[in-house]
mmCIF file of C-alpha atoms in Angstrom:
data_model
loop_
_atom_site.group_PDB
_atom_site.id
_atom_site.type_symbol
_atom_site.label_atom_id
_atom_site.label_comp_id
_atom_site.label_asym_id
_atom_site.label_seq_id
_atom_site.Cartn_x
_atom_site.Cartn_y
_atom_site.Cartn_z
ATOM 1 C CA UNK A 1 73.371 122.432 86.288
ATOM 2 C CA UNK A 2 75.497 124.724 88.367
ATOM 3 C CA UNK A 3 78.491 123.577 89.954
ATOM 4 C CA UNK A 4 78.186 122.920 93.985
ATOM 5 C CA UNK A 5 80.388 124.639 95.872
ATOM 6 C CA UNK A 6 81.923 122.448 98.581
ATOM 7 C CA UNK A 7 84.440 125.236 99.946
ATOM 8 C CA UNK A 8 82.447 125.871 103.137
ATOM 9 C CA UNK A 9 83.529 121.924 104.145
ATOM 10 C CA UNK A 10 86.892 123.268 104.448
ATOM 11 C CA UNK A 11 86.429 126.851 105.329
ATOM 12 C CA UNK A 12 83.338 126.370 107.959
ATOM 13 C CA UNK A 13 84.452 126.784 111.697
ATOM 14 C CA UNK A 14 82.203 126.566 114.858
ATOM 15 C CA UNK A 15 82.422 130.064 115.413
ATOM 16 C CA UNK A 16 81.349 131.214 111.741
ATOM 17 C CA UNK A 17 78.203 128.488 111.746
ATOM 18 C CA UNK A 18 77.368 129.731 115.284
ATOM 19 C CA UNK A 19 77.283 133.448 114.066
ATOM 20 C CA UNK A 20 75.118 132.750 111.353
ATOM 21 C CA UNK A 21 72.792 130.910 113.395
ATOM 22 C CA UNK A 22 72.587 133.822 115.451
ATOM 23 C CA UNK A 23 71.874 136.267 112.651
ATOM 24 C CA UNK A 24 68.789 134.656 111.986
ATOM 25 C CA UNK A 25 67.476 135.401 115.494
ATOM 26 C CA UNK A 26 65.630 138.999 115.559
ATOM 27 C CA UNK A 27 67.437 141.621 117.103
ATOM 28 C CA UNK A 28 65.164 142.195 120.184
ATOM 29 C CA UNK A 29 66.294 139.310 121.510
ATOM 30 C CA UNK A 30 68.812 138.355 123.612
ATOM 31 C CA UNK A 31 71.712 136.611 121.668
ATOM 32 C CA UNK A 32 74.689 137.209 123.726
ATOM 33 C CA UNK A 33 76.849 134.514 125.001
ATOM 34 C CA UNK A 34 75.000 132.777 128.089
ATOM 35 C CA UNK A 35 71.890 133.653 126.892
ATOM 36 C CA UNK A 36 69.166 131.052 126.703
ATOM 37 C CA UNK A 37 68.919 131.428 122.609
ATOM 38 C CA UNK A 38 73.079 131.306 122.736
ATOM 39 C CA UNK A 39 72.834 128.120 124.552
ATOM 40 C CA UNK A 40 70.493 126.357 122.845
ATOM 41 C CA UNK A 41 72.115 127.391 119.257
ATOM 42 C CA UNK A 42 75.592 126.501 120.479
ATOM 43 C CA UNK A 43 75.343 122.590 120.805
ATOM 44 C CA UNK A 44 73.536 122.639 116.956
ATOM 45 C CA UNK A 45 76.334 124.707 115.591
ATOM 46 C CA UNK A 46 78.816 122.186 116.906
ATOM 47 C CA UNK A 47 76.899 119.256 115.877
ATOM 48 C CA UNK A 48 76.981 120.980 112.097
ATOM 49 C CA UNK A 49 80.838 121.842 112.161
ATOM 50 C CA UNK A 50 81.421 118.099 112.931
ATOM 51 C CA UNK A 51 78.962 116.802 110.241
ATOM 52 C CA UNK A 52 80.905 119.333 107.746
ATOM 53 C CA UNK A 53 83.795 117.831 108.793
ATOM 54 C CA UNK A 54 83.130 114.162 108.472
ATOM 55 C CA UNK A 55 81.510 115.054 104.846
ATOM 56 C CA UNK A 56 84.568 116.596 103.813
ATOM 57 C CA UNK A 57 86.381 113.123 104.911
ATOM 58 C CA UNK A 58 83.692 111.146 103.262
ATOM 59 C CA UNK A 59 84.188 113.718 99.811
ATOM 60 C CA UNK A 60 88.047 112.679 100.161
ATOM 61 C CA UNK A 61 87.514 108.985 99.470
ATOM 62 C CA UNK A 62 86.462 109.891 96.062
ATOM 63 C CA UNK A 63 89.843 110.681 95.039
ATOM 64 C CA UNK A 64 92.923 108.732 94.541
ATOM 65 C CA UNK A 65 95.210 111.525 95.759
ATOM 66 C CA UNK A 66 93.798 111.749 99.123
ATOM 67 C CA UNK A 67 91.720 108.150 99.515
ATOM 68 C CA UNK A 68 92.755 105.749 102.263
ATOM 69 C CA UNK A 69 93.539 102.294 102.013
ATOM 70 C CA UNK A 70 90.038 100.899 101.891
ATOM 71 C CA UNK A 71 88.986 102.963 99.186
ATOM 72 C CA UNK A 72 92.007 102.733 97.076
ATOM 73 C CA UNK A 73 91.701 98.814 96.687
ATOM 74 C CA UNK A 74 87.833 99.570 95.866
ATOM 75 C CA UNK A 75 88.966 101.938 93.260
ATOM 76 C CA UNK A 76 91.681 99.318 91.824
ATOM 77 C CA UNK A 77 88.729 96.536 91.715
ATOM 78 C CA UNK A 78 86.626 99.545 89.751
ATOM 79 C CA UNK A 79 89.447 99.849 87.251
ATOM 80 C CA UNK A 80 90.210 96.044 86.701
ATOM 81 C CA UNK A 81 93.911 96.274 88.502
ATOM 82 C CA UNK A 82 95.300 93.398 90.223
ATOM 83 C CA UNK A 83 95.484 93.916 94.328
ATOM 84 C CA UNK A 84 98.379 92.351 96.230
ATOM 85 C CA UNK A 85 97.386 93.001 100.011
ATOM 86 C CA UNK A 86 101.377 93.337 100.875
ATOM 87 C CA UNK A 87 101.824 96.354 98.145
ATOM 88 C CA UNK A 88 102.502 99.526 100.339
ATOM 89 C CA UNK A 89 99.625 101.996 99.819
ATOM 90 C CA UNK A 90 101.566 104.585 98.129
ATOM 91 C CA UNK A 91 102.418 102.353 95.396
ATOM 92 C CA UNK A 92 98.832 101.095 94.787
ATOM 93 C CA UNK A 93 97.878 105.029 94.769
ATOM 94 C CA UNK A 94 100.217 105.794 92.251
ATOM 95 C CA UNK A 95 99.250 102.849 89.926
ATOM 96 C CA UNK A 96 95.973 103.934 90.206
ATOM 97 C CA UNK A 97 96.719 107.403 89.232
ATOM 98 C CA UNK A 98 98.872 106.157 86.152
ATOM 99 C CA UNK A 99 95.831 104.309 85.014
ATOM 100 C CA UNK A 100 92.985 107.282 85.147
ATOM 101 C CA UNK A 101 95.667 109.714 83.559
ATOM 102 C CA UNK A 102 96.916 107.364 81.080
ATOM 103 C CA UNK A 103 93.582 105.737 79.150
ATOM 104 C CA UNK A 104 94.050 103.193 76.431
ATOM 105 C CA UNK A 105 94.908 104.705 72.676
ATOM 106 C CA UNK A 106 94.568 101.709 70.903
ATOM 107 C CA UNK A 107 97.894 99.745 71.286
ATOM 108 C CA UNK A 108 100.053 103.156 71.459
ATOM 109 C CA UNK A 109 103.240 102.638 73.023
ATOM 110 C CA UNK A 110 101.860 104.091 76.081
ATOM 111 C CA UNK A 111 99.315 101.673 76.292
ATOM 112 C CA UNK A 112 102.450 98.500 76.932
ATOM 113 C CA UNK A 113 103.312 100.732 79.844
ATOM 114 C CA UNK A 114 99.983 101.176 81.264
ATOM 115 C CA UNK A 115 99.706 97.346 81.013
ATOM 116 C CA UNK A 116 102.806 96.553 82.653
ATOM 117 C CA UNK A 117 102.374 99.138 85.745
ATOM 118 C CA UNK A 118 98.742 97.817 86.225
ATOM 119 C CA UNK A 119 100.700 94.727 87.808
ATOM 120 C CA UNK A 120 101.004 94.798 91.251
ATOM 121 C CA UNK A 121 104.957 95.145 91.927
ATOM 122 C CA UNK A 122 105.822 96.705 88.778
ATOM 123 C CA UNK A 123 106.925 100.331 89.488
ATOM 124 C CA UNK A 124 108.781 100.992 86.210
ATOM 125 C CA UNK A 125 107.699 100.567 82.499
ATOM 126 C CA UNK A 126 109.326 102.603 79.413
ATOM 127 C CA UNK A 127 108.522 101.599 76.006
ATOM 128 C CA UNK A 128 111.062 102.246 73.104
ATOM 129 C CA UNK A 129 109.703 102.192 69.719
ATOM 130 C CA UNK A 130 111.322 100.913 66.532
ATOM 131 C CA UNK A 131 115.047 100.240 68.597
ATOM 132 C CA UNK A 132 115.345 96.855 66.787
ATOM 133 C CA UNK A 133 113.760 98.039 63.649
ATOM 134 C CA UNK A 134 110.359 98.587 61.851
ATOM 135 C CA UNK A 135 107.619 96.671 63.862
ATOM 136 C CA UNK A 136 109.645 96.242 67.063
ATOM 137 C CA UNK A 137 109.095 97.402 70.693
ATOM 138 C CA UNK A 138 111.487 97.202 73.566
ATOM 139 C CA UNK A 139 109.366 97.385 76.951
ATOM 140 C CA UNK A 140 111.985 97.929 79.906
ATOM 141 C CA UNK A 141 110.698 97.232 83.275
ATOM 142 C CA UNK A 142 111.485 97.600 86.889
ATOM 143 C CA UNK A 143 109.951 95.891 89.701
ATOM 144 C CA UNK A 144 110.090 93.977 92.927
ATOM 145 C CA UNK A 145 108.047 90.960 91.915
ATOM 146 C CA UNK A 146 109.465 87.585 91.248
ATOM 147 C CA UNK A 147 109.561 86.367 87.628
ATOM 148 C CA UNK A 148 109.288 89.969 86.588
ATOM 149 C CA UNK A 149 109.719 89.456 82.843
ATOM 150 C CA UNK A 150 107.785 86.478 82.618
ATOM 151 C CA UNK A 151 104.695 87.996 84.190
ATOM 152 C CA UNK A 152 104.844 91.356 82.312
ATOM 153 C CA UNK A 153 105.277 89.420 79.039
ATOM 154 C CA UNK A 154 102.515 87.136 79.397
ATOM 155 C CA UNK A 155 100.052 90.120 80.017
ATOM 156 C CA UNK A 156 101.129 91.846 77.192
ATOM 157 C CA UNK A 157 101.069 89.063 74.733
ATOM 158 C CA UNK A 158 97.349 88.659 75.667
ATOM 159 C CA UNK A 159 96.836 92.303 74.657
ATOM 160 C CA UNK A 160 99.592 93.426 72.104
ATOM 161 C CA UNK A 161 98.903 94.310 68.584
ATOM 162 C CA UNK A 162 99.057 91.195 66.258
ATOM 163 C CA UNK A 163 102.654 90.838 64.678
ATOM 164 C CA UNK A 164 104.267 93.120 66.568
ATOM 165 C CA UNK A 165 107.905 92.144 67.577
ATOM 166 C CA UNK A 166 107.673 93.159 71.270
ATOM 167 C CA UNK A 167 110.432 92.223 73.931
ATOM 168 C CA UNK A 168 110.439 92.992 77.330
ATOM 169 C CA UNK A 169 113.450 93.496 79.286
ATOM 170 C CA UNK A 170 115.003 94.714 82.959
ATOM 171 C CA UNK A 171 116.585 97.929 83.336
ATOM 172 C CA UNK A 172 120.147 97.876 82.534
ATOM 173 C CA UNK A 173 122.741 99.995 84.633
ATOM 174 C CA UNK A 174 125.064 102.144 83.248
ATOM 175 C CA UNK A 175 128.535 102.760 85.227
ATOM 176 C CA UNK A 176 129.474 106.088 85.659
ATOM 177 C CA UNK A 177 132.930 106.913 87.318
ATOM 178 C CA UNK A 178 132.498 110.343 89.598
ATOM 179 C CA UNK A 179 135.852 111.636 91.082
ATOM 180 C CA UNK A 180 135.387 114.764 93.227
ATOM 181 C CA UNK A 181 137.872 116.873 95.358
ATOM 182 C CA UNK A 182 135.919 118.290 98.334
ATOM 183 C CA UNK A 183 136.853 121.266 100.825
ATOM 184 C CA UNK A 184 135.178 121.640 104.252
ATOM 185 C CA UNK A 185 133.231 118.203 104.973
ATOM 186 C CA UNK A 186 134.692 114.939 105.000
ATOM 187 C CA UNK A 187 134.993 112.665 102.834
ATOM 188 C CA UNK A 188 132.334 110.231 103.343
ATOM 189 C CA UNK A 189 129.717 112.813 103.982
ATOM 190 C CA UNK A 190 130.287 114.294 100.323
ATOM 191 C CA UNK A 191 130.170 110.326 98.914
ATOM 192 C CA UNK A 192 126.773 109.881 100.576
ATOM 193 C CA UNK A 193 125.674 113.378 99.239
ATOM 194 C CA UNK A 194 126.706 112.370 95.883
ATOM 195 C CA UNK A 195 125.062 109.105 95.989
ATOM 196 C CA UNK A 196 121.657 110.612 97.141
ATOM 197 C CA UNK A 197 121.821 113.171 94.233
ATOM 198 C CA UNK A 198 122.428 110.154 91.673
ATOM 199 C CA UNK A 199 119.810 107.835 93.383
ATOM 200 C CA UNK A 200 117.345 110.333 92.042
ATOM 201 C CA UNK A 201 118.012 110.467 88.689
ATOM 202 C CA UNK A 202 115.556 108.226 86.563
ATOM 203 C CA UNK A 203 115.907 105.838 84.296
ATOM 204 C CA UNK A 204 117.417 107.714 80.963
ATOM 205 C CA UNK A 205 117.983 110.935 82.789
ATOM 206 C CA UNK A 206 120.833 113.284 83.055
ATOM 207 C CA UNK A 207 123.736 113.451 85.222
ATOM 208 C CA UNK A 208 124.309 117.110 85.710
ATOM 209 C CA UNK A 209 127.985 118.417 86.792
ATOM 210 C CA UNK A 210 126.313 121.498 88.325
ATOM 211 C CA UNK A 211 124.075 119.959 90.254
ATOM 212 C CA UNK A 212 126.868 117.629 91.719
ATOM 213 C CA UNK A 213 128.473 120.944 92.590
ATOM 214 C CA UNK A 214 125.546 122.303 94.237
ATOM 215 C CA UNK A 215 124.399 119.544 96.608
ATOM 216 C CA UNK A 216 127.887 119.622 97.844
ATOM 217 C CA UNK A 217 127.832 123.001 98.863
ATOM 218 C CA UNK A 218 124.524 122.665 100.207
ATOM 219 C CA UNK A 219 125.915 119.695 102.213
ATOM 220 C CA UNK A 220 128.384 122.359 103.844
ATOM 221 C CA UNK A 221 131.518 121.987 101.412
ATOM 222 C CA UNK A 222 133.228 125.544 101.033
ATOM 223 C CA UNK A 223 134.773 124.452 97.746
ATOM 224 C CA UNK A 224 134.531 121.344 95.281
ATOM 225 C CA UNK A 225 136.267 120.487 91.951
ATOM 226 C CA UNK A 226 134.610 117.625 89.615
ATOM 227 C CA UNK A 227 137.530 116.021 87.822
ATOM 228 C CA UNK A 228 135.350 113.113 86.537
ATOM 229 C CA UNK A 229 133.211 113.252 84.454
ATOM 230 C CA UNK A 230 134.150 116.501 82.508
ATOM 231 C CA UNK A 231 130.688 117.047 81.211
ATOM 232 C CA UNK A 232 127.134 116.112 82.076
ATOM 233 C CA UNK A 233 126.122 112.610 80.847
ATOM 234 C CA UNK A 234 122.865 111.677 79.815
ATOM 235 C CA UNK A 235 121.730 107.569 80.452
ATOM 236 C CA UNK A 236 121.040 105.590 77.554
ATOM 237 C CA UNK A 237 116.985 105.391 77.285
ATOM 238 C CA UNK A 238 116.804 102.068 79.346
ATOM 239 C CA UNK A 239 119.442 102.365 81.651
ATOM 240 C CA UNK A 240 119.843 103.552 85.049
ATOM 241 C CA UNK A 241 122.961 104.800 86.718
ATOM 242 C CA UNK A 242 125.024 102.847 88.848
ATOM 243 C CA UNK A 243 127.806 105.602 90.100
ATOM 244 C CA UNK A 244 131.264 104.960 91.130
ATOM 245 C CA UNK A 245 132.055 107.603 93.353
ATOM 246 C CA UNK A 246 135.925 108.714 94.569
ATOM 247 C CA UNK A 247 136.607 111.559 96.843
ATOM 248 C CA UNK A 248 139.909 112.993 96.827
#
C-alpha cells in the first residue's frame, strides 16, 4: 500500500484550491473574478480550505509531540500510565514520549528508569549498574511528589528481576566552588549568569570552564578570569551540581 501524501493539508491555500477548481472549467467559459462561475466556486474553495485546516489539527492529535492535553491524557490511558490532573502538560507529554521511545527490554537497566518515569511527578531517573557489586542496581530519582522514594520503590519491587539487590535513592548534591574575576558587568549580573549556566547542567554532567567564560562574555563582560576551579569538572554519576559562586 502506498503512503498517503498529507502535505497538501499544510501547503494548500484558499487561492491554490480555487485556482485548481477554476482549471477544471472549460476555457470558453468566463472564469474571471466576479463571474458567475468564479463566485459560485469561491465559497466552495473557502469551505475546502477550512476543512483541510481542521483535518490537519485532527491529525496532530495522533502524535504526542503535537497533541493537546485532552488527547495526551487519552494516550496515557492507552499506555497504562498513571494520570495526575495537576501534572503540567509538558511533563505529561515528556512521560509519554519517554514511554514510547524506550520500550521494555526484559529487565534491562533502562526498564527501571522507564518504570520510575511512568509515575506522575517523577522527572528524573537514572540506573547505575553494579555500583555496589555484582547483582546490584542503584536507581537515582528526582521529582516533586511526596514519599518519592517509597512510591518508586513500591512500583519497582513489583517488576524487578527476582533476586536483584536494588536501592532507590535521591539525586545527591555535589558542591562546586566557582570564583571568577569579571570586567565590564556588575557582580550580581555575573553571578546570575553563571548560575543560569550551572542550572542547565544535568545529573552527572560536566562544568566546562570555557562555557563559563562564554556565557559571561555573552552577558556583556569585556573580560573574565576563572580562578576556581582550574579545570573542567565532571560530576559524580548520581550528583547534581550545587554551585557556590564568588565574583571578585
